[in-house]
């Protein structure tokens, strides 16, 4: 599916996602709690939260334009931090949207139950049973199931009727309050403000912590950024518009509640403490009569439903983006063909939301936990904006994201101590997520990240990485082939290449005219001319040492090289590999060994053969190599494994399944999987290699291995003249996942 086909949300639809999530649900569910905690200063609490939200919206808008993909906070963390940090952020934000959905599902149940109970009373029936907590949970779960089903069938889950309807209702409520205020004397109108801060600054900050979630929702626009048309124009506009509309509703509504909606006996704070969930409905009834009460009930139902839908939509897109990067199970990243929606991601998100609604069952607890989680995630967004600026060459002081990060962190710390249950919920979720990631998801996520970094010139730069590829050169004739491989392996955009020549230790003090030094200069000069005319610029270094192998290992270690690319043109000759193996065992970096004709160029490769023997010993570096090759030009990759003629059908099936999993994880572009019956793996490899342009095999880099070059590798080198690249990850680092080895192992 093309990018244009996936971008189906215009400015109105994108703004509607944010407005649907922000407006109404939070203020109706949490206004009573805010007034109970801060009194009339709840207005100030919402205004201060609005200021923090505006700072955060600025960072979101900046990052949304820079990275217009779905995933929101998770996508930004993935671009500027490590994949492990991105998982933690995504895991937290996914949960935050789910918990926000719990808040709105339970809020909907509360308003729906309140309205039904009042209707029964009007008709002379007892409606007290409707207010039971168990029934409210059933209503919340039912609403979740209904909207998740709609989102599975449609990319937006339906129209924007609920969002438009609730804005109309809120406009009527505010207009009715303003009209009613004209009939109230000035002193009486402002009497509640005589005790503006009944609980002091602590109560004000506590109210901010409880109600920050009421302004959450603009971030969901960023979460669906990959579906927004003309993202550079529409994403920032939609983000700021949705937040501005929310504040234009919230602040006048709260003022009306304090001035003409306060009870005649007692204070607004006392009313909020007594009946927090129905405070707004009771206040509206005071200045608009029964019509005001029903307007609030209608506004509550519409607000909670639209906010529930928006959070389900945003959370499912976060899960979808994470699954595409393998930081959540891959099936969650599948699109439903008919509707173009991530149906499984929606279903899993809805199931978790419904489960939490059953477990939590309390609106205030859900609101406190949601606010804390979103404050943490918003602080991460500010940090990502700062890093993205710095690593893009912007040296100006990032005042807005810096101030926003400080305020989010400060309020989050206060909230964690003020409501310790919320802190416990967040900590427990992080523990579960880290255990889930490192025991199951880490290998696949690491492979996907390696491939993404190899193909994306911007990714490593934004992460602040500048990895070095060391290329020991002993013969200028081999420079061209090694140069091409080094330029391919090099991280695009930021990776550096260091050409290194070792001069044997001289008996006398060297000078610039010494023949050995002149030879080293010639070698490096010709290497640059032959190998890098059309590749990347390289640095050069020559050193003096008596032992070439030890010197190469020393340079690789001291320069902290990520990869060492070296030539080995005579592997087929007896005992020619001994010195090479000694060097390979000394280098603590990824190694790439090239055996190829002098005039061979990696750019000419179109067909690659990859024999697979172990489970995933070389997966990380192999995925990086294949992604780098496909970046230059699309290659056809064949993954090969052999089994004996006596292997059982079960062994055949399991072998093919394992090989397909490896190929799916590592290949970038077109590939095929071949499981071949062969008593002699060597003959099968040599036969198939004759029809390919490159043979890619693995080295033994495990410290327990006696030889880096196995017998099979040496035999293939001796019997085949196809260009051969041998790869080995950093010593002792292997990547294993999947089924345990079985008794009848494949031979290759």
XYZ file of C-alpha atoms in Angstrom:
748
model
C 0.000 0.000 0.000
C 1.451 3.374 -0.993
C 2.041 6.166 1.492
C -0.587 8.343 -0.216
C -3.164 5.576 0.174
C -2.519 5.287 3.897
C -2.830 9.058 4.468
C -6.586 9.501 4.542
C -7.108 11.997 7.416
C -7.410 15.673 6.542
C -7.096 18.639 8.911
C -10.683 18.341 10.144
C -10.430 14.601 10.769
C -7.045 14.909 12.492
C -8.297 17.743 14.709
C -11.381 15.687 15.479
C -9.164 12.885 16.816
C -7.622 15.308 19.310
C -10.857 17.103 20.210
C -12.633 13.796 20.608
C -10.007 12.642 23.094
C -9.620 15.895 25.032
C -12.880 17.778 25.236
C -15.434 16.819 27.797
C -14.499 13.429 29.164
C -11.732 14.598 31.464
C -13.419 17.720 32.787
C -16.760 15.988 33.423
C -15.173 12.982 35.114
C -12.571 14.900 37.128
C -14.012 18.386 37.775
C -15.563 17.200 41.010
C -12.228 15.774 42.215
C -10.455 19.002 41.222
C -12.929 21.199 43.148
C -12.761 18.876 46.156
C -8.967 19.195 46.200
C -8.412 22.840 45.258
C -11.783 24.582 45.574
C -12.359 27.407 43.055
C -8.617 27.260 42.300
C -9.476 24.240 40.153
C -9.884 26.827 37.367
C -6.262 27.855 37.904
C -5.187 24.195 38.024
C -6.710 23.577 34.597
C -5.175 26.803 33.251
C -1.692 25.869 34.507
C -2.088 22.392 33.060
C -3.056 24.095 29.823
C 0.231 26.016 29.871
C 2.210 22.798 30.355
C 0.151 21.151 27.628
C 0.862 24.026 25.220
C 4.603 23.627 25.795
C 4.238 19.908 25.200
C 2.119 20.487 22.095
C 4.942 22.634 20.689
C 7.400 19.749 21.075
C 4.893 17.307 19.599
C 4.289 19.592 16.624
C 8.021 19.985 16.003
C 8.646 16.224 16.124
C 5.496 15.380 14.165
C 6.717 17.506 11.265
C 10.203 15.984 11.482
C 8.916 12.388 11.791
C 5.432 12.193 10.209
C 4.840 8.510 10.974
C 2.324 6.774 13.210
C 3.378 5.894 16.737
C 3.725 9.324 18.326
C 5.963 9.345 21.389
C 7.226 5.843 20.651
C 8.315 6.816 17.130
C 10.172 9.883 18.420
C 11.986 7.838 21.069
C 12.942 5.238 18.461
C 14.465 7.910 16.229
C 16.685 9.595 18.818
C 17.230 6.921 21.498
C 18.110 3.227 21.473
C 15.577 0.556 20.543
C 15.505 -0.595 24.178
C 14.643 2.902 25.406
C 12.064 3.210 22.635
C 10.399 0.007 23.827
C 10.144 1.333 27.389
C 8.620 4.586 26.122
C 6.229 2.812 23.781
C 5.226 0.308 26.450
C 4.444 3.137 28.878
C 2.572 5.284 26.332
C 0.546 2.316 25.087
C -0.462 1.594 28.672
C -1.183 5.269 29.313
C -3.655 5.418 26.433
C -5.239 2.187 27.621
C -5.626 3.537 31.163
C -7.062 6.771 29.758
C -9.534 4.607 27.855
C -10.433 2.899 31.145
C -11.128 6.310 32.656
C -13.493 7.230 29.828
C -15.181 3.824 29.652
C -15.928 3.987 33.376
C -16.934 7.645 33.036
C -19.377 6.749 30.282
C -20.817 4.014 32.478
C -21.228 6.477 35.354
C -23.074 9.072 33.243
C -25.188 6.458 31.478
C -26.144 4.867 34.812
C -26.942 8.251 36.333
C -29.198 9.148 33.418
C -31.024 5.807 33.448
C -31.546 5.996 37.211
C -33.079 9.481 36.893
C -35.376 8.301 34.067
C -36.626 5.416 36.199
C -37.311 7.783 39.065
C -39.292 10.057 36.729
C -41.501 7.109 35.822
C -41.869 6.127 39.473
C -39.504 3.172 39.427
C -36.562 2.429 41.711
C -33.337 3.163 39.844
C -30.893 2.635 42.683
C -29.807 -0.757 41.380
C -28.387 0.821 38.223
C -25.701 2.586 40.231
C -24.108 -0.646 41.397
C -20.348 -0.764 40.593
C -20.667 -4.189 38.949
C -23.261 -2.915 36.469
C -21.141 0.110 35.628
C -18.216 -2.168 34.802
C -20.473 -4.230 32.525
C -21.575 -1.050 30.715
C -17.935 0.072 30.359
C -16.877 -3.282 28.896
C -19.840 -3.238 26.504
C -18.940 0.234 25.212
C -15.326 -0.869 24.728
C -16.404 -3.910 22.726
C -18.734 -1.796 20.578
C -16.132 0.794 19.637
C -13.312 -1.703 19.156
C -15.542 -3.539 16.681
C -16.140 -0.275 14.812
C -12.401 0.474 14.700
C -11.682 -2.986 13.302
C -14.021 -2.309 10.403
C -13.083 1.314 9.697
C -9.857 3.302 9.875
C -11.542 6.000 11.977
C -14.152 3.911 13.752
C -17.045 5.867 12.271
C -17.929 9.526 11.823
C -17.389 12.577 14.012
C -20.981 12.961 15.164
C -20.201 12.465 18.849
C -17.395 15.049 18.767
C -19.508 17.701 17.030
C -22.507 16.916 19.207
C -20.675 17.362 22.485
C -19.165 20.679 21.345
C -22.666 21.937 20.626
C -23.895 20.774 24.044
C -20.970 22.425 25.850
C -21.593 25.666 23.958
C -25.227 25.603 25.134
C -24.148 24.916 28.746
C -21.663 27.794 28.768
C -24.104 30.172 27.081
C -26.804 29.177 29.576
C -24.436 29.824 32.484
C -23.464 33.238 31.146
C -27.146 34.118 30.668
C -27.953 32.992 34.196
C -25.099 35.091 35.637
C -26.788 38.295 34.496
C -29.523 37.696 37.057
C -27.167 37.202 40.001
C -25.804 40.166 42.032
C -22.055 40.697 41.705
C -21.251 39.916 45.330
C -23.280 36.754 45.285
C -21.843 35.732 41.924
C -18.239 35.786 43.165
C -18.784 34.586 46.727
C -17.020 31.254 46.081
C -13.829 33.123 45.254
C -13.613 34.424 48.831
C -11.977 31.093 49.649
C -10.031 30.640 46.437
C -7.342 28.267 47.755
C -8.925 26.378 50.664
C -6.108 23.799 50.756
C -3.275 26.111 49.793
C -0.668 25.572 47.047
C -0.428 21.866 47.850
C -4.092 21.394 47.012
C -3.604 23.330 43.762
C -0.672 21.150 42.640
C -2.516 18.011 43.697
C -5.500 19.061 41.574
C -3.145 19.620 38.654
C -1.818 16.097 39.061
C -5.281 14.562 39.208
C -6.603 16.456 36.198
C -3.676 16.673 33.781
C -5.208 13.730 31.925
C -8.156 16.006 31.057
C -5.894 17.757 28.522
C -4.461 14.567 27.064
C -5.507 13.800 23.525
C -3.524 16.101 21.235
C -0.747 13.491 21.414
C -3.074 10.992 19.731
C -2.906 13.121 16.588
C 0.821 12.412 16.510
C 0.096 8.735 17.185
C -1.864 8.542 13.897
C 0.575 10.847 12.072
C 1.208 8.256 9.365
C -2.455 8.517 8.333
C -2.631 12.346 8.071
C -2.544 14.050 4.670
C 0.054 16.788 4.083
C 1.605 16.124 7.535
C 3.974 19.108 7.514
C 0.974 21.436 7.340
C -1.851 19.532 9.012
C -0.164 17.832 11.986
C 0.954 20.973 13.892
C -2.282 22.783 13.060
C -4.410 19.890 14.279
C -2.386 19.576 17.491
C -2.692 23.247 18.439
C -6.293 23.555 17.260
C -7.469 20.608 19.356
C -5.785 21.960 22.490
C -7.074 25.496 21.898
C -10.647 24.212 21.463
C -10.339 22.222 24.691
C -9.155 25.231 26.714
C -11.858 27.400 25.110
C -14.428 24.941 26.497
C -12.869 24.063 29.855
C -12.045 27.438 31.384
C -15.424 29.151 30.724
C -17.275 26.004 31.824
C -15.375 25.811 35.127
C -15.980 29.527 35.743
C -19.712 29.046 35.166
C -19.770 26.080 37.565
C -18.141 28.140 40.325
C -20.219 31.274 39.839
C -23.769 30.130 39.072
C -23.510 26.379 39.647
C -22.259 26.329 43.246
C -24.709 25.059 45.900
C -26.561 27.666 47.949
C -25.535 25.879 51.135
C -21.953 24.844 51.477
C -19.106 25.363 49.013
C -18.182 24.003 45.631
C -15.303 22.128 47.303
C -17.690 20.377 49.688
C -20.047 19.509 46.829
C -17.155 18.073 44.852
C -16.029 15.955 47.783
C -19.563 14.621 48.386
C -20.499 13.757 44.788
C -17.461 14.124 42.498
C -18.880 12.226 39.537
C -22.187 14.122 39.361
C -20.964 17.582 40.380
C -21.204 19.089 36.872
C -24.712 17.695 36.295
C -25.931 19.022 39.665
C -24.372 22.431 39.025
C -25.972 22.701 35.576
C -29.336 21.811 37.048
C -29.049 24.771 39.433
C -28.784 27.396 36.696
C -30.652 25.701 33.813
C -33.105 23.507 35.664
C -33.739 19.886 34.576
C -32.698 20.785 31.036
C -29.222 21.631 32.336
C -28.987 18.284 34.067
C -29.872 16.373 30.907
C -27.537 18.489 28.815
C -24.647 17.423 31.039
C -25.724 13.783 30.905
C -25.829 13.960 27.102
C -22.502 15.816 27.007
C -21.003 13.246 29.363
C -22.145 10.274 27.322
C -20.950 11.807 24.037
C -17.667 13.015 25.542
C -16.787 9.730 27.160
C -17.627 7.756 24.034
C -15.588 9.991 21.690
C -12.646 10.030 24.124
C -12.857 6.248 24.479
C -12.834 5.885 20.688
C -9.886 8.283 20.267
C -7.790 6.527 22.905
C -8.568 3.112 21.441
C -7.528 4.456 18.035
C -4.298 6.030 19.306
C -3.305 3.102 21.538
C -3.864 0.577 18.761
C -1.660 2.640 16.390
C 1.098 2.725 18.999
C 0.901 -1.070 19.328
C 0.853 -1.367 15.533
C 4.011 0.754 15.158
C 5.807 -1.174 17.892
C 4.912 -4.491 16.281
C 6.306 -3.277 12.957
C 9.616 -2.696 14.775
C 9.332 -6.065 16.561
C 9.136 -4.408 20.003
C 5.734 -6.065 20.312
C 4.770 -9.413 18.770
C 4.786 -9.200 14.969
C 1.104 -10.234 14.429
C -0.002 -6.935 16.006
C 1.573 -5.173 13.021
C -0.658 -6.815 10.422
C -3.219 -4.759 8.523
C -6.693 -6.039 7.782
C -6.947 -6.129 4.008
C -10.552 -5.037 3.523
C -10.519 -2.098 5.950
C -6.837 -1.214 6.057
C -6.885 -1.263 9.864
C -4.597 -3.042 12.357
C -7.491 -5.197 13.560
C -5.476 -7.427 15.896
C -3.784 -4.434 17.537
C -7.228 -2.921 18.110
C -8.559 -6.178 19.550
C -5.654 -6.726 21.945
C -5.762 -3.092 23.081
C -9.513 -3.318 23.694
C -9.127 -6.584 25.613
C -6.533 -5.027 27.912
C -8.729 -1.956 28.386
C -11.742 -4.084 29.319
C -9.654 -6.169 31.720
C -8.334 -3.084 33.488
C -11.849 -1.640 33.709
C -12.919 -4.776 35.571
C -9.874 -4.689 37.864
C -9.797 -0.937 38.586
C -13.472 -0.035 38.585
C -12.715 3.450 39.974
C -12.618 6.684 37.969
C -10.355 8.675 40.315
C -7.718 5.917 40.505
C -7.683 5.600 36.715
C -7.347 9.377 36.348
C -4.420 9.608 38.783
C -2.523 6.762 37.106
C -3.181 8.164 33.620
C -1.991 11.640 34.554
C 1.266 10.303 36.031
C 2.019 8.123 33.019
C 1.328 10.883 30.520
C 3.474 13.366 32.429
C 6.385 10.919 32.213
C 5.820 10.260 28.513
C 5.462 13.981 27.730
C 8.769 14.675 29.490
C 10.289 12.081 27.148
C 8.881 13.938 24.144
C 10.535 17.160 25.294
C 13.840 15.322 25.728
C 13.491 13.805 22.253
C 12.876 17.268 20.795
C 16.030 18.587 22.478
C 18.147 15.684 21.174
C 16.703 15.939 17.666
C 17.607 19.630 17.543
C 21.134 19.114 18.842
C 21.908 16.216 16.514
C 20.542 18.131 13.539
C 23.064 20.932 14.057
C 20.806 23.417 15.889
C 22.945 25.000 18.635
C 20.282 27.394 19.956
C 18.983 27.026 23.503
C 15.840 24.817 23.408
C 13.856 26.929 25.879
C 10.376 25.532 25.164
C 11.191 21.791 25.390
C 13.551 22.373 28.315
C 10.928 24.267 30.333
C 8.245 21.754 29.372
C 10.413 18.807 30.459
C 11.177 20.388 33.839
C 7.500 21.130 34.537
C 6.352 17.635 33.473
C 8.974 15.913 35.603
C 8.266 18.117 38.629
C 4.523 17.497 38.468
C 5.084 13.761 37.896
C 7.295 13.502 40.991
C 4.700 15.298 43.082
C 1.960 13.085 41.708
C 3.913 9.912 42.448
C 4.244 10.895 46.120
C 0.764 12.385 46.422
C -0.910 9.284 44.933
C 1.496 6.387 45.641
C -0.945 3.870 44.132
C -0.382 5.492 40.734
C 3.379 5.119 41.145
C 2.982 1.457 42.055
C 0.861 0.854 38.929
C 3.448 2.482 36.654
C 6.384 0.658 38.267
C 4.628 -2.719 38.058
C 3.810 -2.195 34.386
C 7.453 -1.319 33.643
C 8.699 -4.466 35.403
C 6.291 -6.638 33.410
C 7.284 -4.922 30.170
C 11.041 -5.242 30.705
C 10.692 -8.935 31.568
C 8.538 -9.457 28.461
C 10.993 -7.606 26.227
C 14.275 -9.145 27.340
C 12.985 -12.714 27.528
C 11.107 -12.746 24.223
C 11.170 -9.614 22.079
C 14.764 -8.354 22.299
C 16.351 -10.554 19.569
C 13.757 -9.736 16.919
C 13.672 -6.048 17.847
C 17.453 -5.873 17.691
C 17.483 -7.377 14.190
C 14.784 -5.013 12.963
C 16.690 -2.067 14.423
C 19.961 -3.117 12.791
C 18.203 -3.338 9.424
C 16.519 0.059 9.911
C 19.798 1.733 10.852
C 21.591 0.183 7.860
C 18.958 1.536 5.460
C 18.105 4.901 7.010
C 20.844 7.545 6.648
C 19.263 9.713 9.336
C 18.698 7.194 12.108
C 22.259 6.765 13.427
C 22.900 10.515 13.245
C 19.799 11.317 15.289
C 20.897 8.732 17.851
C 24.252 10.466 18.183
C 26.255 7.565 16.775
C 29.304 7.770 14.493
C 30.620 4.185 14.194
C 34.052 3.578 12.693
C 34.933 0.909 10.101
C 38.612 -0.089 10.150
C 40.105 -1.325 6.856
C 43.637 -2.782 7.164
C 45.313 -2.423 3.745
C 48.409 -4.408 2.798
C 48.067 -4.419 -0.973
C 46.641 -1.544 -3.038
C 45.292 -4.041 -5.578
C 42.740 -5.288 -3.030
C 41.701 -1.786 -2.005
C 38.840 -1.398 -4.470
C 36.969 -4.493 -3.291
C 37.543 -3.722 0.383
C 36.543 -0.093 -0.178
C 33.217 -1.128 -1.664
C 32.493 -3.517 1.204
C 33.506 -0.905 3.792
C 31.306 1.735 2.146
C 28.447 -0.778 2.140
C 28.906 -1.772 5.782
C 29.413 1.829 6.886
C 26.399 3.343 8.637
C 24.978 5.730 6.020
C 25.419 9.411 6.668
C 27.544 9.268 9.814
C 29.703 6.139 9.710
C 33.441 6.742 9.190
C 36.090 4.652 7.466
C 39.719 4.432 8.593
C 42.309 2.996 6.173
C 45.183 1.496 8.131
C 48.607 0.357 6.976
C 51.167 -1.225 9.313
C 54.887 -0.601 8.782
C 57.143 -3.340 10.108
C 59.312 -2.095 12.987
C 62.465 -0.426 11.660
C 65.973 -1.029 12.978
C 66.921 2.637 12.791
C 64.933 5.734 13.669
C 62.526 6.399 10.805
C 62.224 9.622 8.871
C 59.838 10.805 6.213
C 62.176 9.513 3.445
C 62.534 6.001 4.804
C 61.560 3.420 2.121
C 59.134 1.583 4.424
C 57.275 4.782 5.231
C 57.186 5.775 1.574
C 55.741 2.346 0.767
C 53.034 2.792 3.431
C 52.161 6.205 2.016
C 51.952 4.763 -1.477
C 49.710 1.933 -0.284
C 47.285 4.314 1.424
C 47.394 6.824 -1.419
C 46.662 4.227 -4.078
C 43.982 2.679 -1.840
C 42.206 5.990 -1.637
C 42.482 6.555 -5.378
C 41.358 3.054 -6.382
C 38.804 2.322 -3.747
C 37.141 5.558 -2.837
C 36.846 7.542 -6.037
C 33.058 7.062 -6.038
C 32.576 5.935 -2.450
C 32.920 7.898 0.751
C 35.803 9.961 2.042
C 38.102 8.059 4.362
C 40.665 8.805 7.028
C 44.125 7.268 6.781
C 46.538 5.987 9.389
C 49.835 4.160 9.287
C 51.598 2.823 12.357
C 54.906 1.087 13.074
C 54.952 -2.302 14.792
C 56.797 -5.611 14.684
C 53.608 -7.729 14.784
C 51.035 -6.736 12.172
C 48.152 -8.743 13.655
C 48.590 -7.391 17.176
C 48.895 -3.850 15.819
C 45.652 -4.105 13.849
C 43.892 -5.437 16.961
C 45.359 -2.599 19.038
C 44.201 0.085 16.607
C 40.728 -1.456 16.434
C 40.535 -1.451 20.237
C 41.922 2.040 20.850
C 39.776 3.627 18.128
C 36.724 1.693 19.366
C 35.976 0.424 15.889
C 32.545 -1.070 15.361
C 33.592 -3.177 12.370
C 36.873 -4.370 10.859
C 36.875 -5.152 7.102
C 39.911 -7.092 5.890
C 40.984 -9.066 2.859
C 41.877 -12.749 2.680
C 42.602 -13.577 -0.967
C 44.433 -16.890 -0.355
C 42.104 -18.836 1.929
C 42.236 -21.800 -0.429
C 45.977 -22.304 0.117
C 47.081 -24.722 2.890
C 47.829 -23.064 6.250
C 47.207 -19.591 4.798
C 44.475 -19.049 7.330
C 46.564 -19.491 10.500
C 47.653 -15.864 10.794
C 44.178 -14.643 9.890
C 42.599 -16.771 12.617
C 45.084 -15.381 15.142
C 44.046 -11.857 14.190
C 40.341 -12.653 14.265
C 40.626 -13.991 17.803
C 42.282 -10.750 18.967
C 39.750 -8.289 17.549
C 36.835 -7.371 19.798
C 34.599 -5.926 17.073
C 32.399 -7.154 14.256
C 34.602 -8.560 11.493
C 34.055 -8.871 7.745
C 36.578 -10.938 5.785
C 36.563 -10.593 1.977
C 37.953 -13.184 -0.455
C 37.406 -11.880 -3.975
C 39.243 -11.187 -7.263
C 41.131 -7.905 -7.443
C 38.698 -6.249 -9.849
C 35.568 -7.439 -8.053
C 33.124 -4.763 -6.845
C 30.383 -5.295 -4.287
C 28.140 -3.004 -6.348
C 27.932 -5.728 -9.012
C 26.260 -8.211 -6.633
C 22.722 -9.224 -7.589
C 22.403 -12.763 -6.251
C 23.546 -13.758 -2.756
C 23.734 -17.263 -1.292
C 23.522 -17.534 2.505
C 24.117 -21.036 3.914
C 22.680 -21.306 7.427
C 24.089 -23.832 9.867
C 23.557 -22.715 13.457
C 20.487 -21.111 14.947
C 21.202 -17.359 14.967
C 24.894 -17.010 15.710
C 25.418 -14.303 13.080
C 21.914 -12.885 12.745
C 22.668 -9.336 13.805
C 25.641 -8.756 11.510
C 24.095 -10.792 8.679
C 20.920 -8.665 8.805
C 23.075 -5.555 8.712
C 25.030 -6.843 5.701
C 21.918 -7.841 3.762
C 20.216 -4.528 4.518
C 23.341 -2.659 3.387
C 23.455 -4.639 0.131
C 19.794 -3.962 -0.559
C 20.370 -0.271 0.130
C 22.768 -0.122 -2.797
C 20.597 -2.183 -5.131
C 17.939 -4.824 -4.730
C 19.520 -8.255 -4.349
C 17.999 -11.700 -4.577
C 18.979 -13.630 -1.454
C 18.812 -17.417 -1.127
C 18.917 -18.937 2.347
C 20.158 -22.530 2.208
C 20.146 -25.356 4.741
C 20.729 -29.045 4.110
C 19.371 -32.153 5.801
C 20.328 -35.782 5.397
C 18.381 -38.242 3.286
C 17.389 -40.152 6.429
C 15.813 -37.093 8.124
C 12.219 -37.616 9.218
C 9.314 -35.497 7.877
C 9.167 -33.763 11.257
C 12.805 -32.728 10.914
C 12.129 -31.442 7.386
C 9.151 -29.366 8.541
C 10.959 -27.973 11.551
C 14.058 -27.166 9.514
C 12.036 -25.283 6.910
C 10.077 -23.421 9.579
C 13.257 -22.331 11.366
C 14.896 -21.240 8.115
C 11.822 -19.230 7.085
C 11.814 -17.461 10.458
C 15.490 -16.581 10.086
C 15.006 -15.349 6.509
C 11.946 -13.321 7.448
C 13.842 -11.663 10.292
C 17.067 -10.936 8.421
C 16.259 -10.411 4.751
C 15.433 -7.029 3.316
C 13.694 -7.316 -0.027
C 13.376 -10.370 -2.242
C 14.484 -13.724 -0.838
C 13.857 -17.452 -1.127
C 14.286 -20.324 1.312
C 15.782 -23.641 0.176
C 15.990 -26.801 2.278
C 17.979 -29.342 0.259
C 18.538 -33.035 0.793
C 22.302 -33.644 0.771
C 24.640 -36.050 2.521
C 27.472 -33.624 1.819
C 26.669 -29.973 2.655
C 29.869 -28.834 0.949
C 28.808 -30.145 -2.442
C 25.383 -28.490 -2.146
C 26.903 -25.116 -1.253
C 29.514 -25.230 -4.015
C 26.932 -26.261 -6.617
C 24.503 -23.468 -5.738
C 27.288 -20.914 -5.304
C 28.226 -21.317 -8.958
C 25.025 -19.481 -9.936
C 25.452 -16.566 -7.500
C 27.512 -13.379 -7.303
C 28.380 -13.603 -3.621
C 28.597 -16.249 -0.940
C 27.940 -15.010 2.603
C 29.022 -17.315 5.448
C 29.731 -17.076 9.159
C 32.830 -17.231 11.321
C 33.247 -18.815 14.733
C 33.809 -15.885 17.123
C 32.816 -17.648 20.326
C 35.743 -17.591 22.826
C 35.400 -21.361 23.294
C 35.939 -22.050 19.568
C 39.435 -23.311 18.654
C 39.283 -22.029 15.070
C 37.496 -18.994 13.650
C 37.549 -20.524 10.167
C 35.793 -23.874 10.274
C 36.600 -26.784 8.000
C 33.491 -26.182 5.931
C 34.463 -22.545 5.240
C 37.979 -23.518 4.172
C 36.668 -26.320 1.961
C 34.171 -23.965 0.271
C 36.966 -21.424 -0.308
C 39.149 -24.141 -1.841
C 36.459 -25.560 -4.147
C 34.691 -22.380 -5.230
C 35.974 -19.228 -6.911
C 32.836 -17.210 -6.130
C 33.461 -13.988 -4.143
C 33.213 -14.918 -0.476
C 32.425 -12.714 2.507
C 32.826 -14.147 5.999
C 31.170 -12.345 8.906
C 31.494 -12.669 12.656
C 29.872 -10.684 15.424
C 31.734 -9.292 18.385
C 33.460 -12.098 20.306
C 31.109 -13.991 22.591
C 28.015 -12.195 21.336
C 25.479 -14.459 19.720
C 21.799 -14.041 19.073
C 19.625 -17.065 19.658
C 15.881 -17.338 19.670
C 13.211 -19.822 18.803
C 12.965 -23.586 19.380
C 15.721 -25.435 21.193
C 18.029 -27.510 18.973
C 16.520 -30.889 18.233
C 18.183 -34.271 18.102
C 18.532 -34.702 14.337
C 20.233 -31.377 13.569
C 20.609 -30.244 9.935
C 24.168 -30.608 8.766
C 25.039 -27.256 7.227
